[in-house]
CSV table of C-alpha atoms in Angstrom, one decimal:
chain,number,residue,atom,x,y,z
A,1,MET,CA,127.3,146.3,90.9
A,2,ALA,CA,129.4,148.0,93.5
A,3,ILE,CA,130.0,145.1,95.7
A,4,LYS,CA,132.8,145.2,98.2
A,5,ALA,CA,132.5,141.8,100.0
A,6,VAL,CA,131.6,138.0,99.5
A,7,VAL,CA,129.8,136.1,102.0
A,8,TRP,CA,130.0,132.4,101.1
A,9,ASP,CA,127.9,129.3,102.2
A,10,ILE,CA,130.0,126.3,102.6
A,11,ASP,CA,128.2,123.2,102.4
A,12,ASP,CA,127.5,122.6,98.7
A,13,THR,CA,129.0,125.6,97.6
A,14,ILE,CA,132.5,126.0,98.4
A,15,PHE,CA,132.7,122.3,100.0
A,16,ASP,CA,131.1,119.0,98.2
A,17,TYR,CA,129.2,118.1,101.0
A,18,THR,CA,127.0,115.9,99.3
A,19,GLY,CA,129.7,113.9,97.7
A,20,ALA,CA,131.6,113.7,101.3
A,21,ASP,CA,128.1,112.6,103.1
A,22,THR,CA,127.5,110.0,100.6
A,23,GLU,CA,131.0,108.5,100.4
A,24,GLY,CA,131.3,108.5,103.9
A,25,LEU,CA,127.8,106.7,104.5
A,26,ARG,CA,128.9,104.1,102.2
A,27,ARG,CA,132.0,103.9,103.8
A,28,THR,CA,130.2,103.3,107.3
A,29,LEU,CA,127.6,100.9,105.7
A,30,ASP,CA,130.5,98.7,104.7
A,31,CYS,CA,131.9,98.9,108.3
A,32,GLU,CA,128.5,98.6,110.1
A,33,GLY,CA,126.4,96.7,108.0
A,34,LEU,CA,123.2,97.4,106.2
A,35,PRO,CA,120.7,98.3,109.2
A,36,HIS,CA,117.6,96.1,108.9
A,37,GLY,CA,114.5,97.0,107.1
A,38,TYR,CA,116.8,98.7,104.0
A,39,LEU,CA,116.7,96.7,100.6
A,40,SER,CA,120.1,98.2,99.4
A,41,ALA,CA,123.0,100.9,100.3
A,42,GLU,CA,121.1,103.4,97.9
A,43,ASP,CA,118.1,102.7,99.8
A,44,ALA,CA,119.8,103.8,102.9
A,45,LEU,CA,121.7,106.7,101.1
A,46,ARG,CA,118.4,108.0,100.3
A,47,CYS,CA,116.8,107.4,103.6
A,48,TRP,CA,119.7,109.2,105.4
A,49,ARG,CA,119.6,112.2,102.9
A,50,GLU,CA,115.8,112.4,104.0
A,51,LEU,CA,116.0,111.9,107.5
A,52,THR,CA,119.1,115.0,107.4
A,53,ALA,CA,116.7,117.3,105.8
A,54,ARG,CA,113.8,116.5,108.2
A,55,HIS,CA,115.9,116.9,111.5
A,56,TRP,CA,118.0,119.7,110.2
A,57,ALA,CA,114.7,121.8,109.9
A,58,ARG,CA,113.6,120.7,113.3
A,59,PHE,CA,117.1,122.1,114.8
A,60,ALA,CA,116.4,125.3,112.3
A,61,ALA,CA,113.3,125.9,113.9
A,62,GLY,CA,114.8,125.8,117.4
A,63,ALA,CA,112.8,122.6,118.1
A,64,VAL,CA,116.1,120.7,119.0
A,65,ASP,CA,119.7,121.6,119.7
A,66,PHE,CA,122.4,120.7,117.5
A,67,GLN,CA,123.4,117.3,119.2
A,68,GLY,CA,119.8,116.4,119.6
A,69,GLN,CA,119.0,116.1,115.6
A,70,ARG,CA,122.2,113.9,115.3
A,71,ARG,CA,121.0,111.7,117.6
A,72,ASP,CA,117.4,111.6,116.6
A,73,ARG,CA,119.0,111.3,112.7
A,74,VAL,CA,120.7,108.0,113.9
A,75,ARG,CA,118.1,106.8,115.9
A,76,ASP,CA,115.5,107.2,113.1
A,77,PHE,CA,118.1,106.2,110.6
A,78,LEU,CA,118.9,102.6,112.5
A,79,GLY,CA,115.2,102.0,113.5
A,80,ARG,CA,115.9,101.5,116.9
A,81,VAL,CA,116.2,102.8,120.9
A,82,LEU,CA,119.7,104.1,121.4
A,83,SER,CA,120.9,106.0,124.6
A,84,ASP,CA,122.6,109.1,123.7
A,85,ALA,CA,126.0,107.5,124.3
A,86,GLU,CA,125.0,104.9,121.8
A,87,ALA,CA,124.0,107.5,119.2
A,88,ASP,CA,126.9,109.4,119.8
A,89,ALA,CA,129.1,106.8,119.3
A,90,TRP,CA,127.5,105.5,116.1
A,91,PHE,CA,127.5,109.1,114.6
A,92,GLY,CA,131.4,109.8,115.6
A,93,ARG,CA,132.1,106.5,113.8
A,94,HIS,CA,130.2,107.6,110.8
A,95,VAL,CA,132.3,111.2,110.9
A,96,ALA,CA,135.3,109.6,110.9
A,97,HIS,CA,134.4,108.0,107.3
A,98,TYR,CA,132.8,111.3,106.1
A,99,GLU,CA,135.8,113.5,107.1
A,100,ALA,CA,138.1,111.2,105.2
A,101,ALA,CA,135.9,111.9,102.2
A,102,TRP,CA,135.8,115.9,102.6
A,103,SER,CA,137.2,117.8,99.7
A,104,LEU,CA,136.5,121.5,97.9
A,105,PHE,CA,135.1,122.0,94.9
A,106,PRO,CA,137.7,122.2,92.3
A,107,ASP,CA,136.0,125.8,91.3
A,108,PHE,CA,136.3,127.3,94.3
A,109,LEU,CA,139.9,128.2,94.7
A,110,PRO,CA,140.1,129.7,91.0
A,111,ALA,CA,137.4,131.9,91.9
A,112,PHE,CA,138.4,133.1,95.1
A,113,GLU,CA,141.9,134.0,93.9
A,114,ARG,CA,140.0,136.1,90.8
A,115,LEU,CA,138.5,138.2,93.6
A,116,SER,CA,141.0,138.2,96.3
A,117,GLY,CA,142.6,141.2,95.3
A,118,THR,CA,139.1,143.4,94.5
A,119,HIS,CA,136.8,141.8,97.2
A,120,ARG,CA,136.5,140.9,101.3
A,121,HIS,CA,135.5,137.5,102.2
A,122,ALA,CA,133.7,136.0,105.3
A,123,VAL,CA,131.3,132.7,105.7
A,124,LEU,CA,128.1,132.5,106.6
A,125,SER,CA,126.5,128.7,107.7
A,126,ASN,CA,123.7,127.5,109.1
A,127,SER,CA,125.7,125.1,111.2
A,128,SER,CA,128.0,125.5,114.0
A,129,ILE,CA,131.4,127.3,114.5
A,130,HIS,CA,132.8,124.2,116.2
A,131,ASN,CA,131.6,122.1,112.8
A,132,GLN,CA,132.8,124.7,110.1
A,133,ASP,CA,135.9,126.5,111.5
A,134,ARG,CA,137.6,123.0,111.9
A,135,LYS,CA,136.2,122.1,108.5
A,136,LEU,CA,137.8,125.2,106.9
A,137,ARG,CA,140.7,124.8,108.5
A,138,ALA,CA,141.4,121.1,107.6
A,139,LEU,CA,140.5,121.9,103.8
A,140,GLY,CA,143.2,124.7,104.4
A,141,VAL,CA,141.0,127.7,103.5
A,142,ARG,CA,140.3,129.3,107.0
A,143,GLU,CA,142.6,132.4,106.4
A,144,HIS,CA,140.7,133.1,103.2
A,145,PHE,CA,137.6,134.6,105.6
A,146,GLU,CA,137.8,137.6,107.6
A,147,ALA,CA,135.0,136.2,109.7
A,148,VAL,CA,133.2,132.8,110.3
A,149,LEU,CA,129.3,132.8,111.5
A,150,CYS,CA,127.0,130.3,112.2
A,151,ALA,CA,123.7,129.8,113.2
A,152,VAL,CA,123.9,128.0,116.4
A,153,GLU,CA,126.3,130.7,117.7
A,154,LEU,CA,124.3,133.6,116.0
A,155,GLY,CA,121.0,132.4,117.4
A,156,VAL,CA,119.3,132.9,114.2
A,157,SER,CA,119.6,130.9,110.8
A,158,LYS,CA,119.4,131.6,107.3
A,159,PRO,CA,117.2,132.7,105.5
A,160,GLU,CA,116.0,135.0,108.2
A,161,ALA,CA,117.4,138.5,107.8
A,162,ALA,CA,119.3,139.1,110.9
A,163,ALA,CA,121.5,136.2,109.9
A,164,PHE,CA,122.5,138.1,106.7
A,165,LEU,CA,123.0,141.2,108.3
A,166,ALA,CA,125.2,139.7,111.3
A,167,ALA,CA,127.7,138.9,108.5
A,168,CYS,CA,127.4,142.7,107.1
A,169,ASP,CA,128.0,143.6,110.6
A,170,ALA,CA,130.9,141.5,111.1
A,171,LEU,CA,132.4,143.1,107.8
A,172,GLY,CA,131.5,146.7,108.8
A,173,LEU,CA,129.4,147.2,105.5
A,174,PRO,CA,125.8,148.0,104.6
A,175,PRO,CA,124.1,145.1,102.9
A,176,ARG,CA,124.1,146.9,99.5
A,177,ASP,CA,127.8,146.6,99.4
A,178,VAL,CA,127.5,142.7,100.1
A,179,ALA,CA,126.9,139.6,98.0
A,180,TYR,CA,125.7,136.4,99.5
A,181,VAL,CA,126.5,133.2,97.3
A,182,GLY,CA,125.1,129.7,98.2
A,183,ASP,CA,123.4,126.5,96.5
A,184,HIS,CA,119.8,127.0,98.1
A,185,PRO,CA,117.7,129.4,95.9
A,186,ASP,CA,115.3,130.1,99.2
A,187,ILE,CA,117.5,129.8,101.9
A,188,ASP,CA,120.7,131.4,100.3
A,189,ALA,CA,119.7,133.7,97.5
A,190,ARG,CA,116.3,134.9,98.3
A,191,GLY,CA,116.9,135.2,102.0
A,192,ALA,CA,120.0,137.4,101.2
A,193,ALA,CA,118.2,139.7,99.1
A,194,GLU,CA,115.1,140.2,101.1
A,195,ALA,CA,118.0,141.2,103.7
A,196,GLY,CA,119.4,143.9,101.4
A,197,LEU,CA,122.4,142.0,99.8
A,198,THR,CA,123.0,140.7,96.6
A,199,GLY,CA,121.6,137.2,96.4
A,200,ILE,CA,123.1,134.7,94.1
A,201,TRP,CA,122.0,131.1,93.7
A,202,LEU,CA,124.7,128.8,92.8
A,203,ASP,CA,122.6,125.9,90.5
A,204,ARG,CA,125.4,123.5,90.1
A,205,SER,CA,122.7,120.8,89.0
A,206,GLY,CA,121.5,123.3,86.4
A,207,ARG,CA,117.7,123.0,87.8
A,208,GLY,CA,117.1,126.8,86.4
A,209,GLY,CA,114.1,128.7,86.6
A,210,ARG,CA,113.7,130.9,89.3
A,211,PRO,CA,114.0,134.1,86.8
A,212,GLU,CA,113.8,136.7,90.0
A,213,LEU,CA,117.1,135.5,91.4
A,214,LEU,CA,120.7,136.1,90.1
A,215,ARG,CA,121.9,132.4,89.2
A,216,ILE,CA,125.5,131.1,88.4
A,217,ALA,CA,125.8,127.6,87.5
A,218,ALA,CA,129.5,127.4,88.6
A,219,LEU,CA,131.5,129.7,91.0
A,220,GLY,CA,134.0,130.5,87.9
A,221,GLU,CA,130.9,132.7,86.7
A,222,LEU,CA,131.0,134.7,89.8
A,223,PRO,CA,134.1,137.1,89.3
A,224,GLY,CA,132.5,138.2,86.0
A,225,LEU,CA,129.1,138.6,87.7
A,226,LEU,CA,130.7,140.8,90.4
A,227,GLY,CA,132.9,142.7,87.7
A,228,VAL,CA,136.0,141.3,87.7
A,229,ASP,CA,137.6,140.9,84.6
A,230,THR,CA,138.5,137.5,84.2
A,231,ARG,CA,140.8,137.8,81.4
A,232,PHE,CA,143.6,139.6,83.1
A,233,GLY,CA,143.0,139.6,86.8
A,234,ALA,CA,141.8,143.2,86.8
A,235,PRO,CA,138.6,145.0,87.9
A,236,SER,CA,136.6,145.7,85.0
A,237,THR,CA,136.3,149.3,84.1
A,238,PHE,CA,132.6,148.7,82.8
A,239,GLY,CA,129.1,149.3,84.7
């Protein structure tokens, strides 16, 4: 496939969001105590993940702004009425623990290095520039990407075609020359494919299925899929 650029998802693709979020909430509960109504830390973690997905979906649908979904998540999680300032303060304390647990997946940098001489790179995330640019800088990889695009500033989110096409426009390339890799089969891989890009599903959990999608189990498979000879670090002459 004649791919000239890779556009990357961030959370749970190159950055271990789930691991950091889990460890961050555990540390928050250690400091704040287990909220009323939860049987255990595992029960609270499960609820936090469900609330995150629910309120993030509301944000993606335009029903609430970015800060609003955070505040609503905290109120629902704690099960009590909070002012905006109180919700912001709780979330700020949680964020400190969450950020202390930030890390890249260990397969990202080796895969990126194999592709760095043959492909251009950008990021497209369903978050905000404020969060993701800061995150990439803290992780030491912001300079790897020509462009960082996020849903809050774009005004459109994945899987809408306009989000993927904005990333192509930022690179000055047609969709057929761009691959998008992300951990969600529909939001990332299917959405990108329907926009005309090569959509690649990073299936770290090994769920399988979805034969209509290009699937990799780890980022170490990406250079080979894109035609880079990973044995010698040079582009493949085949295909």
